[in-house]
């Protein structure tokens, strides 16, 4: 049995012509970290809302641990820990009370609630902070309290919506490490993100979402391997009064270039990415010569490997950010 099963999910908001989620299906396997990756407005939060019972889908089914979330939302919520995008801690309570109230709601016995709260506060770097008021926390601290709160009833599936949005690098790393720990303990984790580096680092498998549809799903390696070309060469070309079309015309016939994408078309500095069948650095001299023949000045070159960003660009023709 999968940890999460989403089938043909559709969500239409009242007064919105387009569906926010438009026939999405995916499975999250038990014990994996699964990421929904997509730009702002792709439908990730809406999908998470349907999985966590916050939103009623227009069509489709969601199961968590085999429990149909619409038929039995209480049983589904018992299996789910949810860390929302925005701080929804009870600001009239202190940190520890936020944790204890959540556990009481889920029927955790009193002595056990206290034990778990102490352990989780410690684990999330909040030992000794339990008495602090919840309305005086930084974004990173609030995020950690919400993770602790979500774990108080020991859910089998933890759902994090944009877990590191707006966090500084150190807080982000801390969240990533805790997610990795939870996975090691067998907790299934579902995250949404628009950060492809975060998705590649955190997730065993990634579903790429755009305009309410799932475009591709697989491990980060599978997704990048699906692209034609195994290496990339990013070139910045100064085009002056000319356009990106001139750069494309100059470079499209260079030997061993499988594909060419314009990453940034805005003159005077145009950025293009060449996907090459062999060592990308070996293609650089020919690319340099081709630019020279066309009277275009290359100002920067970087060799890389295709990333999830490239997968998104290939699927949608747009950059993720
Ligand atoms: N309550 C609502 N009423 C009407 N439209 C909504 C509502 N919530 C979201 N939408 C719309 O649904 C679409 C999907 O939004 P959603 O928040 O699910 O995307 P997202 O991928 O999570 O983006 P973000 O990363 O910005 O949160 C967007 O076009 C958004 O404007």
Short mmCIF file of C-alpha atoms and ligand atoms in Angstrom, two decimals:
data_model
loop_
_atom_site.label_atom_id
_atom_site.label_comp_id
_atom_site.label_asym_id
_atom_site.label_seq_id
_atom_site.Cartn_x
_atom_site.Cartn_y
_atom_site.Cartn_z
CA UNK A 1 0.00 0.00 0.00
CA UNK A 2 1.26 3.47 -0.84
CA UNK A 3 1.55 6.12 1.90
CA UNK A 4 -0.37 8.61 -0.24
CA UNK A 5 -2.44 7.95 -3.33
CA UNK A 6 -3.87 10.87 -5.33
CA UNK A 7 -6.17 9.99 -8.22
CA UNK A 8 -7.47 12.42 -10.83
CA UNK A 9 -7.57 15.31 -8.37
CA UNK A 10 -9.38 18.40 -9.64
CA UNK A 11 -9.90 21.60 -7.65
CA UNK A 12 -11.81 24.55 -9.02
CA UNK A 13 -12.10 27.58 -6.80
CA UNK A 14 -15.35 29.54 -6.99
CA UNK A 15 -15.18 32.39 -9.52
CA UNK A 16 -11.90 31.12 -11.01
CA UNK A 17 -12.23 30.06 -14.65
CA UNK A 18 -9.19 27.73 -14.66
CA UNK A 19 -8.86 24.72 -12.38
CA UNK A 20 -6.11 25.24 -9.76
CA UNK A 21 -5.50 21.48 -9.88
CA UNK A 22 -6.44 19.81 -13.10
CA UNK A 23 -6.51 16.02 -13.01
CA UNK A 24 -3.46 15.30 -10.89
CA UNK A 25 -2.48 11.72 -10.02
CA UNK A 26 0.56 10.49 -8.12
CA UNK A 27 1.62 7.99 -5.48
CA UNK A 28 3.94 8.50 -2.55
CA UNK A 29 5.65 5.30 -1.48
CA UNK A 30 6.02 4.41 2.15
CA UNK A 31 9.24 5.75 3.68
CA UNK A 32 10.24 8.02 0.82
CA UNK A 33 10.67 11.78 0.62
CA UNK A 34 8.44 12.90 -2.23
CA UNK A 35 8.56 16.43 -3.61
CA UNK A 36 6.03 18.42 -5.58
CA UNK A 37 8.15 20.88 -7.54
CA UNK A 38 6.66 23.76 -9.48
CA UNK A 39 6.52 27.53 -9.80
CA UNK A 40 4.26 29.82 -7.76
CA UNK A 41 0.63 29.17 -8.55
CA UNK A 42 1.27 25.68 -9.98
CA UNK A 43 -1.27 24.13 -7.61
CA UNK A 44 1.04 22.60 -5.01
CA UNK A 45 -0.59 24.13 -1.92
CA UNK A 46 -4.02 23.27 -3.27
CA UNK A 47 -2.94 19.64 -3.77
CA UNK A 48 -1.54 19.55 -0.24
CA UNK A 49 -4.82 21.06 1.01
CA UNK A 50 -6.76 18.16 -0.51
CA UNK A 51 -4.34 15.56 0.88
CA UNK A 52 -4.52 17.02 4.38
CA UNK A 53 -8.34 17.41 4.39
CA UNK A 54 -8.18 21.22 4.55
CA UNK A 55 -9.81 21.54 1.13
CA UNK A 56 -12.63 19.56 -0.42
CA UNK A 57 -11.64 18.45 -3.93
CA UNK A 58 -13.99 19.19 -6.83
CA UNK A 59 -13.23 15.73 -8.22
CA UNK A 60 -10.91 12.84 -7.54
CA UNK A 61 -9.78 10.76 -4.59
CA UNK A 62 -7.02 10.94 -2.02
CA UNK A 63 -5.96 8.13 0.28
CA UNK A 64 -3.50 8.34 3.15
CA UNK A 65 -2.29 4.95 4.39
CA UNK A 66 -5.27 3.44 2.60
CA UNK A 67 -7.73 5.79 4.33
CA UNK A 68 -10.00 7.79 2.00
CA UNK A 69 -9.57 11.35 3.29
CA UNK A 70 -13.08 12.45 2.33
CA UNK A 71 -14.81 9.43 3.77
CA UNK A 72 -12.84 9.37 7.01
CA UNK A 73 -11.05 12.72 7.55
CA UNK A 74 -10.52 12.09 11.26
CA UNK A 75 -8.64 8.84 10.64
CA UNK A 76 -6.68 10.52 7.83
CA UNK A 77 -5.67 13.43 10.08
CA UNK A 78 -4.44 10.99 12.73
CA UNK A 79 -1.96 9.66 10.19
CA UNK A 80 -0.85 13.04 8.90
CA UNK A 81 1.45 15.69 10.31
CA UNK A 82 1.08 19.02 8.55
CA UNK A 83 3.49 21.94 8.45
CA UNK A 84 1.78 24.76 6.56
CA UNK A 85 3.46 27.45 4.51
CA UNK A 86 2.36 30.24 6.82
CA UNK A 87 2.76 30.43 10.56
CA UNK A 88 -0.52 29.22 12.09
CA UNK A 89 0.71 28.72 15.65
CA UNK A 90 -1.65 29.85 18.36
CA UNK A 91 -0.08 33.17 19.29
CA UNK A 92 -1.86 33.37 22.62
CA UNK A 93 -0.01 30.26 23.82
CA UNK A 94 3.63 29.55 24.48
CA UNK A 95 5.62 27.12 22.35
CA UNK A 96 5.19 24.18 24.67
CA UNK A 97 1.44 24.75 25.04
CA UNK A 98 1.09 24.76 21.25
CA UNK A 99 2.64 21.29 21.21
CA UNK A 100 0.65 19.96 24.16
CA UNK A 101 -2.72 21.22 22.87
CA UNK A 102 -2.11 19.62 19.50
CA UNK A 103 -1.30 16.27 21.12
CA UNK A 104 -4.34 16.51 23.42
CA UNK A 105 -6.54 17.12 20.36
CA UNK A 106 -5.15 13.90 18.91
CA UNK A 107 -5.83 11.99 22.13
CA UNK A 108 -2.24 11.47 23.26
CA UNK A 109 -2.25 10.66 27.03
CA UNK A 110 -0.99 13.45 29.30
CA UNK A 111 2.30 11.95 30.53
CA UNK A 112 3.16 10.94 26.98
CA UNK A 113 2.38 14.45 25.67
CA UNK A 114 4.80 15.97 28.13
CA UNK A 115 7.51 13.44 27.30
CA UNK A 116 7.11 13.98 23.56
CA UNK A 117 7.06 17.77 23.84
CA UNK A 118 10.35 17.75 25.80
CA UNK A 119 11.98 15.37 23.34
CA UNK A 120 10.81 17.25 20.25
CA UNK A 121 11.76 20.68 21.58
CA UNK A 122 15.23 19.33 22.25
CA UNK A 123 15.45 17.70 18.86
CA UNK A 124 14.41 20.82 17.02
CA UNK A 125 16.93 22.98 18.80
CA UNK A 126 14.32 24.59 21.05
CA UNK A 127 15.33 23.04 24.39
CA UNK A 128 14.74 25.58 27.15
CA UNK A 129 12.54 27.72 24.84
CA UNK A 130 9.22 25.99 25.60
CA UNK A 131 7.98 28.92 27.70
CA UNK A 132 8.61 31.51 24.97
CA UNK A 133 5.53 33.14 23.52
CA UNK A 134 4.61 31.95 20.06
CA UNK A 135 4.10 35.50 18.80
CA UNK A 136 7.74 36.42 19.32
CA UNK A 137 9.40 33.85 17.08
CA UNK A 138 11.52 34.36 14.00
CA UNK A 139 10.40 32.63 10.78
CA UNK A 140 12.95 29.85 11.29
CA UNK A 141 11.94 29.26 14.90
CA UNK A 142 8.23 29.21 14.03
CA UNK A 143 8.96 26.67 11.32
CA UNK A 144 10.75 24.42 13.81
CA UNK A 145 7.90 24.72 16.32
CA UNK A 146 5.41 23.79 13.60
CA UNK A 147 7.49 20.73 12.70
CA UNK A 148 7.62 19.72 16.37
CA UNK A 149 3.86 20.26 16.67
CA UNK A 150 3.18 18.17 13.56
CA UNK A 151 5.19 15.28 15.02
CA UNK A 152 3.48 15.28 18.45
CA UNK A 153 0.93 12.64 17.47
CA UNK A 154 3.58 10.52 15.68
CA UNK A 155 2.10 10.68 12.16
CA UNK A 156 3.21 8.21 9.54
CA UNK A 157 3.19 10.89 6.83
CA UNK A 158 4.63 14.37 7.36
CA UNK A 159 3.57 17.03 4.85
CA UNK A 160 5.61 20.23 4.59
CA UNK A 161 4.41 23.05 2.35
CA UNK A 162 7.42 25.10 1.20
CA UNK A 163 9.49 24.08 4.24
CA UNK A 164 12.30 26.53 3.67
CA UNK A 165 10.54 29.42 1.95
CA UNK A 166 11.94 32.63 3.40
CA UNK A 167 14.43 30.91 5.69
CA UNK A 168 18.10 31.85 5.95
CA UNK A 169 20.60 29.23 4.71
CA UNK A 170 21.39 27.95 8.20
CA UNK A 171 17.71 27.42 9.11
CA UNK A 172 17.13 25.81 5.74
CA UNK A 173 19.96 23.36 6.33
CA UNK A 174 18.56 22.56 9.77
CA UNK A 175 15.14 21.75 8.27
CA UNK A 176 16.78 19.59 5.58
CA UNK A 177 18.70 17.64 8.22
CA UNK A 178 15.56 17.01 10.28
CA UNK A 179 13.72 15.78 7.16
CA UNK A 180 16.60 13.38 6.48
CA UNK A 181 16.42 12.13 10.12
CA UNK A 182 12.69 11.52 9.84
CA UNK A 183 13.13 9.56 6.65
CA UNK A 184 15.77 7.42 8.40
CA UNK A 185 13.17 6.69 11.06
CA UNK A 186 10.71 5.49 8.45
CA UNK A 187 8.44 8.56 8.30
CA UNK A 188 7.11 9.29 4.82
CA UNK A 189 7.66 12.94 3.91
CA UNK A 190 5.85 15.00 1.28
CA UNK A 191 7.28 18.45 0.55
CA UNK A 192 6.32 21.18 -1.87
CA UNK A 193 8.95 23.51 -3.20
CA UNK A 194 9.72 25.83 -6.07
CA UNK A 195 13.42 25.41 -5.38
CA UNK A 196 14.87 22.79 -7.71
CA UNK A 197 18.12 22.51 -5.74
CA UNK A 198 16.10 21.76 -2.61
CA UNK A 199 14.02 19.17 -4.48
CA UNK A 200 17.14 17.49 -5.90
CA UNK A 201 18.79 17.37 -2.50
CA UNK A 202 15.88 16.35 -0.29
CA UNK A 203 13.69 14.13 -2.41
CA UNK A 204 13.88 10.49 -3.42
CA UNK A 205 11.32 11.24 -6.12
CA UNK A 206 9.98 14.47 -7.53
CA UNK A 207 6.73 15.29 -9.31
CA UNK A 208 6.98 18.36 -11.54
CA UNK A 209 3.77 20.39 -11.47
CA UNK A 210 2.71 23.31 -13.65
CA UNK A 211 -0.70 24.89 -14.15
CA UNK A 212 -2.39 22.25 -12.06
CA UNK A 213 -0.99 19.31 -14.01
CA UNK A 214 1.71 16.78 -13.23
CA UNK A 215 4.20 16.93 -16.09
CA UNK A 216 6.71 14.30 -15.01
CA UNK A 217 7.60 12.16 -12.02
CA UNK A 218 10.75 10.25 -11.11
CA UNK A 219 13.98 10.38 -9.14
CA UNK A 220 16.00 13.56 -9.80
CA UNK A 221 18.48 11.41 -11.75
CA UNK A 222 15.75 9.79 -13.83
CA UNK A 223 14.28 13.18 -14.67
CA UNK A 224 17.56 14.73 -15.73
CA UNK A 225 18.56 11.56 -17.62
CA UNK A 226 15.34 11.87 -19.63
CA UNK A 227 16.73 15.01 -21.25
CA UNK A 228 18.55 14.74 -24.54
CA UNK A 229 22.20 15.60 -23.87
CA UNK A 230 24.23 14.54 -20.86
CA UNK A 231 26.21 17.73 -20.27
CA UNK A 232 25.50 21.42 -20.59
CA UNK A 233 27.45 24.49 -21.63
CA UNK A 234 25.99 27.82 -20.48
CA UNK A 235 27.13 30.74 -22.57
CA UNK A 236 26.58 34.44 -22.03
CA UNK A 237 26.83 36.42 -25.22
CA UNK A 238 26.91 40.18 -25.56
CA UNK A 239 24.57 40.92 -28.47
CA UNK A 240 24.55 44.71 -28.35
CA UNK A 241 21.72 45.90 -30.61
CA UNK A 242 21.01 42.40 -31.93
CA UNK A 243 18.76 39.64 -30.48
CA UNK A 244 18.87 36.12 -29.09
CA UNK A 245 17.83 34.83 -32.55
CA UNK A 246 21.27 35.84 -33.83
CA UNK A 247 22.90 33.82 -31.04
CA UNK A 248 20.74 30.78 -31.84
CA UNK A 249 21.56 31.10 -35.56
CA UNK A 250 25.28 31.31 -34.79
CA UNK A 251 25.37 28.30 -32.44
CA UNK A 252 22.77 25.86 -33.74
CA UNK A 253 25.12 24.14 -36.17
CA UNK A 254 28.04 23.65 -33.80
CA UNK A 255 29.12 19.98 -33.85
CA UNK A 256 27.98 17.74 -30.96
CA UNK A 257 25.28 20.18 -29.80
CA UNK A 258 22.07 18.16 -29.39
CA UNK A 259 19.83 20.94 -28.24
CA UNK A 260 20.00 24.65 -27.58
CA UNK A 261 17.82 26.65 -25.22
CA UNK A 262 17.64 30.37 -24.64
CA UNK A 263 17.75 30.74 -20.87
CA UNK A 264 17.64 34.54 -20.80
CA UNK A 265 16.75 36.39 -24.01
CA UNK A 266 17.11 39.95 -22.76
CA UNK A 267 19.70 41.98 -24.71
CA UNK A 268 22.39 43.08 -24.41
CA UNK A 269 23.40 39.96 -22.43
CA UNK A 270 21.80 36.79 -23.78
CA UNK A 271 22.24 33.48 -21.97
CA UNK A 272 21.92 30.19 -23.85
CA UNK A 273 22.38 26.60 -22.77
CA UNK A 274 23.84 24.00 -25.12
CA UNK A 275 23.16 20.32 -24.36
CA UNK A 276 25.99 18.21 -25.65
CA UNK A 277 26.47 14.52 -26.24
CA UNK A 278 30.05 14.54 -24.98
CA UNK A 279 32.32 16.59 -22.76
CA UNK A 280 30.77 20.07 -22.85
CA UNK A 281 34.16 21.79 -22.43
CA UNK A 282 35.31 20.20 -25.69
CA UNK A 283 32.52 22.02 -27.52
CA UNK A 284 33.60 25.42 -26.18
CA UNK A 285 36.27 26.25 -28.82
CA UNK A 286 33.83 25.61 -31.69
CA UNK A 287 31.13 27.68 -29.94
CA UNK A 288 33.59 30.50 -29.38
CA UNK A 289 34.63 30.41 -33.03
CA UNK A 290 30.98 30.37 -34.20
CA UNK A 291 30.20 33.46 -32.08
CA UNK A 292 33.32 35.16 -33.43
CA UNK A 293 32.28 34.49 -37.05
CA UNK A 294 28.86 36.02 -36.31
CA UNK A 295 30.45 39.08 -34.70
CA UNK A 296 29.08 38.23 -31.25
CA UNK A 297 31.18 38.50 -28.09
CA UNK A 298 31.02 35.62 -25.63
CA UNK A 299 31.49 37.04 -22.13
CA UNK A 300 31.05 33.96 -19.95
CA UNK A 301 30.99 30.17 -20.23
CA UNK A 302 30.15 27.53 -17.64
CA UNK A 303 30.15 23.76 -17.94
CA UNK A 304 27.46 21.86 -16.02
CA UNK A 305 25.17 18.90 -15.87
CA UNK A 306 21.44 19.11 -16.58
CA UNK A 307 19.44 19.96 -13.47
CA UNK A 308 15.76 19.80 -12.55
CA UNK A 309 15.62 23.41 -13.73
CA UNK A 310 16.52 22.14 -17.21
CA UNK A 311 13.85 19.45 -16.97
CA UNK A 312 11.28 22.13 -16.18
CA UNK A 313 12.55 24.34 -19.00
CA UNK A 314 12.37 21.40 -21.39
CA UNK A 315 8.82 20.52 -20.33
CA UNK A 316 7.35 24.02 -20.27
CA UNK A 317 9.67 26.28 -22.27
CA UNK A 318 9.89 28.52 -19.19
CA UNK A 319 12.28 28.97 -16.31
CA UNK A 320 11.13 27.68 -12.96
CA UNK A 321 11.84 30.94 -11.12
N1 LIG B 1 -8.70 30.38 -2.16
C1 LIG B 1 -8.48 30.55 -3.46
N2 LIG B 1 -9.41 31.11 -4.26
C2 LIG B 1 -9.22 31.28 -5.58
N3 LIG B 1 -8.08 30.91 -6.23
C3 LIG B 1 -7.11 30.35 -5.48
C4 LIG B 1 -7.25 30.15 -4.07
N4 LIG B 1 -6.12 29.57 -3.62
C5 LIG B 1 -5.30 29.42 -4.68
N5 LIG B 1 -5.90 29.88 -5.80
C6 LIG B 1 -5.33 29.87 -7.16
O1 LIG B 1 -5.07 28.52 -7.51
C7 LIG B 1 -3.85 28.41 -8.23
C8 LIG B 1 -2.92 27.45 -7.52
O2 LIG B 1 -2.52 28.03 -6.29
P1 LIG B 1 -1.64 27.24 -5.23
O3 LIG B 1 -1.48 28.11 -4.01
O4 LIG B 1 -2.18 25.88 -5.03
O5 LIG B 1 -0.25 27.13 -6.00
P2 LIG B 1 1.20 26.82 -5.43
O6 LIG B 1 1.86 25.96 -6.44
O7 LIG B 1 1.12 26.27 -4.06
O8 LIG B 1 1.87 28.23 -5.41
P3 LIG B 1 2.69 28.93 -4.22
O9 LIG B 1 4.07 28.35 -4.29
O10 LIG B 1 2.66 30.37 -4.62
O11 LIG B 1 1.98 28.67 -2.95
C9 LIG B 1 -3.30 29.81 -8.36
O12 LIG B 1 -3.68 30.32 -9.61
C10 LIG B 1 -3.99 30.57 -7.24
O13 LIG B 1 -4.14 31.93 -7.57
#
